[in-house]
PDB file of C-alpha atoms in Angstrom:
ATOM      1  CA  MET A   1     -23.414  -8.534  14.007  1.00  0.00           C
ATOM      2  CA  LYS A   2     -21.200  -7.309  11.056  1.00  0.00           C
ATOM      3  CA  PRO A   3     -18.303  -5.986  12.800  1.00  0.00           C
ATOM      4  CA  THR A   4     -19.066  -1.978  11.476  1.00  0.00           C
ATOM      5  CA  SER A   5     -23.093  -1.689  12.755  1.00  0.00           C
ATOM      6  CA  ARG A   6     -22.758   1.034  15.489  1.00  0.00           C
ATOM      7  CA  HIS A   7     -19.251  -0.374  16.772  1.00  0.00           C
ATOM      8  CA  ARG A   8     -17.526   3.297  18.253  1.00  0.00           C
ATOM      9  CA  ILE A   9     -13.743   3.061  16.940  1.00  0.00           C
ATOM     10  CA  LEU A  10     -11.443   5.304  19.096  1.00  0.00           C
ATOM     11  CA  LEU A  11      -9.581   7.800  15.926  1.00  0.00           C
ATOM     12  CA  THR A  12      -6.734   8.753  17.049  1.00  0.00           C
ATOM     13  CA  ARG A  13      -5.271  10.916  14.749  1.00  0.00           C
ATOM     14  CA  THR A  14      -5.326  14.772  15.126  1.00  0.00           C
ATOM     15  CA  ARG A  15      -9.010  15.465  15.037  1.00  0.00           C
ATOM     16  CA  GLU A  16      -8.413  16.766  11.675  1.00  0.00           C
ATOM     17  CA  ASP A  17      -7.185  14.616   9.973  1.00  0.00           C
ATOM     18  CA  CYS A  18      -9.968  11.928  11.406  1.00  0.00           C
ATOM     19  CA  ALA A  19     -12.921  14.621   9.872  1.00  0.00           C
ATOM     20  CA  ASP A  20     -12.931  12.319   6.744  1.00  0.00           C
ATOM     21  CA  TRP A  21     -12.107   8.772   8.158  1.00  0.00           C
ATOM     22  CA  ALA A  22     -15.271   9.530  11.430  1.00  0.00           C
ATOM     23  CA  ALA A  23     -17.915  10.146   8.306  1.00  0.00           C
ATOM     24  CA  GLU A  24     -16.906   8.024   6.253  1.00  0.00           C
ATOM     25  CA  ILE A  25     -17.368   5.276   9.481  1.00  0.00           C
ATOM     26  CA  GLU A  26     -20.575   6.734   9.968  1.00  0.00           C
ATOM     27  CA  ARG A  27     -21.150   5.645   5.911  1.00  0.00           C
ATOM     28  CA  ARG A  28     -20.872   2.257   6.666  1.00  0.00           C
ATOM     29  CA  GLY A  29     -22.880   2.066   9.955  1.00  0.00           C
ATOM     30  CA  ALA A  30     -20.134   2.760  12.522  1.00  0.00           C
ATOM     31  CA  VAL A  31     -19.171   5.474  15.235  1.00  0.00           C
ATOM     32  CA  PRO A  32     -16.552   6.889  15.085  1.00  0.00           C
ATOM     33  CA  VAL A  33     -14.915   8.170  18.660  1.00  0.00           C
ATOM     34  CA  VAL A  34     -12.579  10.934  18.207  1.00  0.00           C
ATOM     35  CA  PHE A  35      -9.436  10.756  20.297  1.00  0.00           C
ATOM     36  CA  PRO A  36      -6.302  12.922  18.722  1.00  0.00           C
ATOM     37  CA  CYS A  37      -3.040  11.564  19.841  1.00  0.00           C
ATOM     38  CA  ILE A  38      -1.284  13.148  17.662  1.00  0.00           C
ATOM     39  CA  ARG A  39      -0.211  16.985  17.454  1.00  0.00           C
ATOM     40  CA  CYS A  40       0.927  18.963  14.809  1.00  0.00           C
ATOM     41  CA  HIS A  41       3.745  21.502  13.942  1.00  0.00           C
ATOM     42  CA  ASP A  42       4.017  24.060  10.570  1.00  0.00           C
ATOM     43  CA  ILE A  43       7.781  24.313   9.218  1.00  0.00           C
ATOM     44  CA  ALA A  44       7.389  27.459   9.385  1.00  0.00           C
ATOM     45  CA  THR A  45      11.016  28.466   7.861  1.00  0.00           C
ATOM     46  CA  ALA A  46      12.136  31.234   5.285  1.00  0.00           C
ATOM     47  CA  GLU A  47      13.729  28.396   3.147  1.00  0.00           C
ATOM     48  CA  LEU A  48      10.310  26.172   2.646  1.00  0.00           C
ATOM     49  CA  ARG A  49       7.860  29.750   2.439  1.00  0.00           C
ATOM     50  CA  GLU A  50       9.948  30.372  -0.726  1.00  0.00           C
ATOM     51  CA  GLN A  51      10.155  27.137  -1.812  1.00  0.00           C
ATOM     52  CA  LEU A  52       6.396  27.336  -1.772  1.00  0.00           C
ATOM     53  CA  ALA A  53       5.748  29.980  -3.536  1.00  0.00           C
ATOM     54  CA  ARG A  54       8.191  29.345  -6.350  1.00  0.00           C
ATOM     55  CA  GLU A  55       6.593  26.148  -6.997  1.00  0.00           C
ATOM     56  CA  VAL A  56       3.023  26.744  -6.820  1.00  0.00           C
ATOM     57  CA  ALA A  57       4.081  29.598  -9.786  1.00  0.00           C
ATOM     58  CA  ARG A  58       5.120  26.082 -11.286  1.00  0.00           C
ATOM     59  CA  ALA A  59       1.913  23.902 -10.331  1.00  0.00           C
ATOM     60  CA  GLN A  60      -1.311  22.809 -12.002  1.00  0.00           C
ATOM     61  CA  TRP A  61      -2.718  20.850  -9.771  1.00  0.00           C
ATOM     62  CA  ILE A  62      -1.941  21.313  -5.459  1.00  0.00           C
ATOM     63  CA  ALA A  63      -3.712  17.927  -4.150  1.00  0.00           C
ATOM     64  CA  PHE A  64      -4.120  17.872  -0.263  1.00  0.00           C
ATOM     65  CA  THR A  65      -4.245  15.048   1.378  1.00  0.00           C
ATOM     66  CA  SER A  66      -5.634  16.067   4.934  1.00  0.00           C
ATOM     67  CA  GLY A  67      -7.918  19.443   6.011  1.00  0.00           C
ATOM     68  CA  ARG A  68      -4.904  20.405   8.492  1.00  0.00           C
ATOM     69  CA  GLY A  69      -2.675  20.394   5.333  1.00  0.00           C
ATOM     70  CA  VAL A  70      -4.756  23.159   3.642  1.00  0.00           C
ATOM     71  CA  ASP A  71      -4.397  24.841   7.010  1.00  0.00           C
ATOM     72  CA  ALA A  72      -0.605  24.573   7.047  1.00  0.00           C
ATOM     73  CA  PHE A  73      -0.177  25.854   3.036  1.00  0.00           C
ATOM     74  CA  ALA A  74      -3.365  28.414   4.141  1.00  0.00           C
ATOM     75  CA  ARG A  75      -0.783  30.176   6.777  1.00  0.00           C
ATOM     76  CA  LEU A  76       2.345  29.523   5.551  1.00  0.00           C
ATOM     77  CA  TYR A  77       1.739  30.516   1.484  1.00  0.00           C
ATOM     78  CA  PRO A  78       3.554  33.837   0.937  1.00  0.00           C
ATOM     79  CA  GLY A  79       1.377  34.260  -2.324  1.00  0.00           C
ATOM     80  CA  PRO A  80      -1.970  36.012  -2.553  1.00  0.00           C
ATOM     81  CA  THR A  81      -5.445  33.275  -2.139  1.00  0.00           C
ATOM     82  CA  PRO A  82      -7.676  32.576  -3.774  1.00  0.00           C
ATOM     83  CA  LEU A  83      -5.542  30.878  -5.700  1.00  0.00           C
ATOM     84  CA  ALA A  84      -5.026  31.791  -9.247  1.00  0.00           C
ATOM     85  CA  PRO A  85      -7.890  29.668 -11.620  1.00  0.00           C
ATOM     86  CA  SER A  86      -5.538  28.366 -13.893  1.00  0.00           C
ATOM     87  CA  ILE A  87      -4.764  26.067 -10.308  1.00  0.00           C
ATOM     88  CA  ARG A  88      -6.472  23.196  -9.830  1.00  0.00           C
ATOM     89  CA  VAL A  89      -7.079  21.807  -6.584  1.00  0.00           C
ATOM     90  CA  ALA A  90      -7.672  18.084  -5.158  1.00  0.00           C
ATOM     91  CA  THR A  91      -8.809  17.152  -2.427  1.00  0.00           C
ATOM     92  CA  VAL A  92      -8.483  13.271  -0.408  1.00  0.00           C
ATOM     93  CA  GLY A  93     -12.582  13.603   0.630  1.00  0.00           C
ATOM     94  CA  PRO A  94     -15.132  16.174   0.876  1.00  0.00           C
ATOM     95  CA  ALA A  95     -13.928  16.782   4.989  1.00  0.00           C
ATOM     96  CA  THR A  96     -11.154  18.573   2.721  1.00  0.00           C
ATOM     97  CA  GLY A  97     -12.648  20.466  -0.232  1.00  0.00           C
ATOM     98  CA  ARG A  98     -15.036  21.649   2.511  1.00  0.00           C
ATOM     99  CA  GLU A  99     -11.343  23.352   4.465  1.00  0.00           C
ATOM    100  CA  ALA A 100      -9.944  24.221   0.777  1.00  0.00           C
ATOM    101  CA  ARG A 101     -13.101  26.380   0.533  1.00  0.00           C
ATOM    102  CA  ALA A 102     -12.545  28.068   3.514  1.00  0.00           C
ATOM    103  CA  ARG A 103      -9.278  28.678   4.428  1.00  0.00           C
ATOM    104  CA  LEU A 104      -8.418  28.974  -0.465  1.00  0.00           C
ATOM    105  CA  GLY A 105     -11.553  30.412  -1.318  1.00  0.00           C
ATOM    106  CA  ARG A 106     -11.831  27.869  -4.333  1.00  0.00           C
ATOM    107  CA  THR A 107     -13.842  24.972  -4.295  1.00  0.00           C
ATOM    108  CA  ALA A 108     -11.652  21.473  -5.289  1.00  0.00           C
ATOM    109  CA  ASP A 109     -11.698  20.793  -8.960  1.00  0.00           C
ATOM    110  CA  LEU A 110     -10.732  16.632  -7.512  1.00  0.00           C
ATOM    111  CA  VAL A 111     -12.904  15.667  -4.195  1.00  0.00           C
ATOM    112  CA  GLY A 112     -11.983  11.695  -3.523  1.00  0.00           C
ATOM    113  CA  THR A 113     -13.660   9.482  -3.259  1.00  0.00           C
ATOM    114  CA  GLY A 114     -12.187   6.675  -0.908  1.00  0.00           C
ATOM    115  CA  GLY A 115     -10.689   9.356   1.984  1.00  0.00           C
ATOM    116  CA  THR A 116      -7.746   7.927   1.385  1.00  0.00           C
ATOM    117  CA  ALA A 117      -4.081  10.029  -0.530  1.00  0.00           C
ATOM    118  CA  ALA A 118      -4.081   6.004  -2.331  1.00  0.00           C
ATOM    119  CA  ALA A 119      -7.877   6.334  -3.261  1.00  0.00           C
ATOM    120  CA  MET A 120      -7.431   9.274  -4.672  1.00  0.00           C
ATOM    121  CA  ALA A 121      -4.191   9.203  -6.971  1.00  0.00           C
ATOM    122  CA  MET A 122      -6.626   6.740  -8.826  1.00  0.00           C
ATOM    123  CA  GLU A 123      -9.276   9.735  -9.666  1.00  0.00           C
ATOM    124  CA  LEU A 124      -6.128  12.689  -9.968  1.00  0.00           C
ATOM    125  CA  VAL A 125      -3.694   9.893 -12.587  1.00  0.00           C
ATOM    126  CA  PRO A 126      -6.483  10.049 -14.994  1.00  0.00           C
ATOM    127  CA  ARG A 127      -7.569  13.483 -15.516  1.00  0.00           C
ATOM    128  CA  LEU A 128      -4.090  14.959 -15.393  1.00  0.00           C
ATOM    129  CA  GLU A 129      -2.141  16.495 -18.391  1.00  0.00           C
ATOM    130  CA  PRO A 130       1.116  14.877 -19.091  1.00  0.00           C
ATOM    131  CA  ASP A 131       2.695  17.775 -19.172  1.00  0.00           C
ATOM    132  CA  ASP A 132       0.947  18.995 -16.302  1.00  0.00           C
ATOM    133  CA  ARG A 133       3.032  18.891 -13.084  1.00  0.00           C
ATOM    134  CA  VAL A 134       1.585  18.482  -9.128  1.00  0.00           C
ATOM    135  CA  LEU A 135       2.184  19.963  -5.723  1.00  0.00           C
ATOM    136  CA  ILE A 136       1.172  17.399  -3.092  1.00  0.00           C
ATOM    137  CA  ALA A 137       1.427  19.728   0.276  1.00  0.00           C
ATOM    138  CA  VAL A 138       1.625  16.913   2.985  1.00  0.00           C
ATOM    139  CA  ALA A 139       3.064  15.726   5.874  1.00  0.00           C
ATOM    140  CA  GLN A 140       6.760  15.552   7.469  1.00  0.00           C
ATOM    141  CA  ASN A 141       5.878  11.761   8.703  1.00  0.00           C
ATOM    142  CA  ALA A 142       2.815  11.320   5.758  1.00  0.00           C
ATOM    143  CA  GLY A 143       2.807   8.035   3.440  1.00  0.00           C
ATOM    144  CA  ARG A 144       4.146   8.312  -0.349  1.00  0.00           C
ATOM    145  CA  SER A 145       1.237   6.402  -2.335  1.00  0.00           C
ATOM    146  CA  LEU A 146      -0.151   9.481  -3.985  1.00  0.00           C
ATOM    147  CA  GLU A 147       4.032   9.753  -5.203  1.00  0.00           C
ATOM    148  CA  ASP A 148       3.939   5.741  -5.907  1.00  0.00           C
ATOM    149  CA  ALA A 149       1.215   6.355  -8.192  1.00  0.00           C
ATOM    150  CA  LEU A 150       1.927   9.784  -9.853  1.00  0.00           C
ATOM    151  CA  GLU A 151       5.571   7.875 -10.690  1.00  0.00           C
ATOM    152  CA  ASP A 152       3.748   4.802 -11.935  1.00  0.00           C
ATOM    153  CA  ALA A 153       1.751   6.460 -14.627  1.00  0.00           C
ATOM    154  CA  GLU A 154       5.141   9.439 -15.501  1.00  0.00           C
ATOM    155  CA  ARG A 155       3.700  12.789 -13.285  1.00  0.00           C
ATOM    156  CA  ILE A 156       5.743  14.608 -12.542  1.00  0.00           C
ATOM    157  CA  TYR A 157       4.992  15.860  -8.480  1.00  0.00           C
ATOM    158  CA  VAL A 158       7.132  17.609  -5.992  1.00  0.00           C
ATOM    159  CA  ARG A 159       6.290  16.931  -2.248  1.00  0.00           C
ATOM    160  CA  ILE A 160       6.499  19.902  -0.214  1.00  0.00           C
ATOM    161  CA  GLU A 161       6.285  19.288   2.978  1.00  0.00           C
ATOM    162  CA  LEU A 162       4.585  22.000   5.337  1.00  0.00           C
ATOM    163  CA  TYR A 163       4.182  20.199   9.432  1.00  0.00           C
ATOM    164  CA  ARG A 164       5.643  16.952  11.097  1.00  0.00           C
ATOM    165  CA  THR A 165       3.733  14.779  13.400  1.00  0.00           C
ATOM    166  CA  SER A 166       3.866  14.273  16.864  1.00  0.00           C
ATOM    167  CA  PRO A 167       3.169  12.400  20.180  1.00  0.00           C
ATOM    168  CA  LEU A 168       1.130  13.813  23.312  1.00  0.00           C
ATOM    169  CA  ALA A 169       2.714  14.561  26.023  1.00  0.00           C
ATOM    170  CA  PRO A 170       2.254  11.956  29.113  1.00  0.00           C
ATOM    171  CA  ARG A 171      -0.085  12.938  30.864  1.00  0.00           C
ATOM    172  CA  SER A 172       0.314  11.629  34.891  1.00  0.00           C
ATOM    173  CA  ASP A 173      -4.420  11.693  35.021  1.00  0.00           C
ATOM    174  CA  ARG A 174      -4.703   8.518  31.396  1.00  0.00           C
ATOM    175  CA  VAL A 175      -8.057   8.523  30.321  1.00  0.00           C
ATOM    176  CA  ALA A 176      -9.619   4.912  31.256  1.00  0.00           C
ATOM    177  CA  ALA A 177     -10.439   2.291  28.223  1.00  0.00           C
ATOM    178  CA  SER A 178     -13.259   2.189  29.938  1.00  0.00           C
ATOM    179  CA  GLU A 179     -14.961   5.807  29.466  1.00  0.00           C
ATOM    180  CA  LEU A 180     -14.363   6.186  26.214  1.00  0.00           C
ATOM    181  CA  GLY A 181     -16.764   3.894  25.053  1.00  0.00           C
ATOM    182  CA  ALA A 182     -15.120   1.948  22.491  1.00  0.00           C
ATOM    183  CA  ARG A 183     -14.259  -0.829  21.314  1.00  0.00           C
ATOM    184  CA  SER A 184     -11.882  -0.655  18.916  1.00  0.00           C
ATOM    185  CA  VAL A 185      -8.788   1.431  18.306  1.00  0.00           C
ATOM    186  CA  PHE A 186      -7.352   2.652  15.093  1.00  0.00           C
ATOM    187  CA  LEU A 187      -3.698   3.264  14.754  1.00  0.00           C
ATOM    188  CA  ALA A 188      -2.616   5.206  11.653  1.00  0.00           C
ATOM    189  CA  SER A 189       1.252   5.916  12.774  1.00  0.00           C
ATOM    190  CA  PRO A 190       3.938   4.895  15.448  1.00  0.00           C
ATOM    191  CA  SER A 191       3.682   8.324  16.709  1.00  0.00           C
ATOM    192  CA  ALA A 192       0.047   7.865  17.256  1.00  0.00           C
ATOM    193  CA  VAL A 193       1.093   4.503  19.463  1.00  0.00           C
ATOM    194  CA  THR A 194       3.296   6.980  21.146  1.00  0.00           C
ATOM    195  CA  GLY A 195       0.227   9.468  21.793  1.00  0.00           C
ATOM    196  CA  PHE A 196      -2.332   6.516  22.509  1.00  0.00           C
ATOM    197  CA  CYS A 197      -0.291   4.830  25.144  1.00  0.00           C
ATOM    198  CA  ASN A 198       0.547   8.863  26.940  1.00  0.00           C
ATOM    199  CA  GLN A 199      -3.183   9.538  27.450  1.00  0.00           C
ATOM    200  CA  VAL A 200      -4.875   6.241  28.008  1.00  0.00           C
ATOM    201  CA  ARG A 201      -4.695   3.530  30.425  1.00  0.00           C
ATOM    202  CA  LEU A 202      -5.326   0.150  29.863  1.00  0.00           C
ATOM    203  CA  ASP A 203      -7.970  -1.348  32.579  1.00  0.00           C
ATOM    204  CA  VAL A 204     -10.158  -2.544  29.623  1.00  0.00           C
ATOM    205  CA  ALA A 205      -9.131  -4.698  26.462  1.00  0.00           C
ATOM    206  CA  LEU A 206      -9.370  -3.473  23.112  1.00  0.00           C
ATOM    207  CA  ASP A 207      -9.318  -3.989  19.433  1.00  0.00           C
ATOM    208  CA  ILE A 208      -6.349  -2.920  18.718  1.00  0.00           C
ATOM    209  CA  PHE A 209      -5.567  -2.134  14.968  1.00  0.00           C
ATOM    210  CA  THR A 210      -2.765  -0.346  13.033  1.00  0.00           C
ATOM    211  CA  ILE A 211      -2.294   0.857   9.178  1.00  0.00           C
ATOM    212  CA  GLY A 212       1.055  -1.131   8.620  1.00  0.00           C
ATOM    213  CA  PRO A 213       4.321  -2.924   9.932  1.00  0.00           C
ATOM    214  CA  ALA A 214       5.189   0.493  11.261  1.00  0.00           C
ATOM    215  CA  THR A 215       2.958   0.309  13.581  1.00  0.00           C
ATOM    216  CA  THR A 216       2.792  -2.692  14.427  1.00  0.00           C
ATOM    217  CA  ARG A 217       6.850  -3.119  15.550  1.00  0.00           C
ATOM    218  CA  ALA A 218       5.271   0.605  17.887  1.00  0.00           C
ATOM    219  CA  ALA A 219       2.431  -0.556  18.665  1.00  0.00           C
ATOM    220  CA  ARG A 220       3.445  -4.050  19.817  1.00  0.00           C
ATOM    221  CA  ALA A 221       7.548  -3.253  22.069  1.00  0.00           C
ATOM    222  CA  ALA A 222       4.823  -0.549  23.807  1.00  0.00           C
ATOM    223  CA  GLY A 223       2.723  -3.770  25.469  1.00  0.00           C
ATOM    224  CA  LEU A 224       0.348  -3.414  22.577  1.00  0.00           C
ATOM    225  CA  ASP A 225      -1.800  -7.007  21.837  1.00  0.00           C
ATOM    226  CA  VAL A 226      -2.319  -6.014  18.035  1.00  0.00           C
ATOM    227  CA  THR A 227      -5.271  -8.277  16.831  1.00  0.00           C
ATOM    228  CA  GLY A 228      -4.674  -6.940  13.314  1.00  0.00           C
ATOM    229  CA  GLU A 229      -2.989  -4.501  11.049  1.00  0.00           C
ATOM    230  CA  ALA A 230      -4.389  -3.754   7.522  1.00  0.00           C
ATOM    231  CA  THR A 231      -2.913  -4.804   4.601  1.00  0.00           C
ATOM    232  CA  ARG A 232      -3.398  -2.055   2.338  1.00  0.00           C
ATOM    233  CA  PRO A 233      -3.308   1.626   2.902  1.00  0.00           C
ATOM    234  CA  GLY A 234      -5.260   4.228   5.135  1.00  0.00           C
ATOM    235  CA  LEU A 235      -8.776   3.926   6.899  1.00  0.00           C
ATOM    236  CA  PRO A 236     -10.258   1.337   3.739  1.00  0.00           C
ATOM    237  CA  GLY A 237      -7.602  -1.393   4.254  1.00  0.00           C
ATOM    238  CA  LEU A 238      -8.207  -0.637   8.720  1.00  0.00           C
ATOM    239  CA  MET A 239     -11.743  -1.999   8.030  1.00  0.00           C
ATOM    240  CA  GLU A 240     -11.248  -4.611   6.330  1.00  0.00           C
ATOM    241  CA  ALA A 241      -8.636  -6.114   9.195  1.00  0.00           C
ATOM    242  CA  LEU A 242     -11.531  -5.079  11.165  1.00  0.00           C
ATOM    243  CA  HIS A 243     -13.690  -6.899   9.387  1.00  0.00           C
ATOM    244  CA  CYS A 244     -11.403 -10.268   9.019  1.00  0.00           C
ATOM    245  CA  ALA A 245     -11.056  -9.883  12.797  1.00  0.00           C
ATOM    246  CA  ASN A 246     -14.967 -10.092  14.123  1.00  0.00           C
TER     247      ASN A 246
END
């Protein structure tokens, strides 16, 4: 049996950030089980709002790597929406594109097809003019795959961190893993590891897959047996790790 054939995968990011991953997992024939273990907080300072207004005025592109980033931008940006037609919008996937349409009144000019920031970068870079400036709207603890790709291509960008993530607090009545009906768990950050352990009681064995070395270290420190670690960013790396383990 293919590991993706009706395989139930627990997703532990925020509900908003799970949307694109859930859609891709369904496309592959597996079943996403959305079980948020982290939450987000806007970085709602006057300094950030001023920086956002200044950088939007200078940008030719705004890149969103999650629907949560679009939502935070819509709340924190002090300027007018819809955005000026001269500003183009790139989103990591269709769900984030729909959020941009709903919250910003803009149809995304580029909708990523790979579901990750790294995949979006591969599609975005060829569309940039030499002097284009990209504003990247992300979480405080987001990875740098998009920035790395733009640097490698010698493109101009600015990263603005609009929100931060934190694990859900411990609960006295943790959910039994057997009640979740999942066979595998995807952990995409050390915060998700903490939130998962705070929310779930492991009464049955689950296959644990991590996004990278930092998350693996956090999982092992928390007493979890890691089944596999992604060797490339995002959901594709986790799906590869799942495939290799089955």
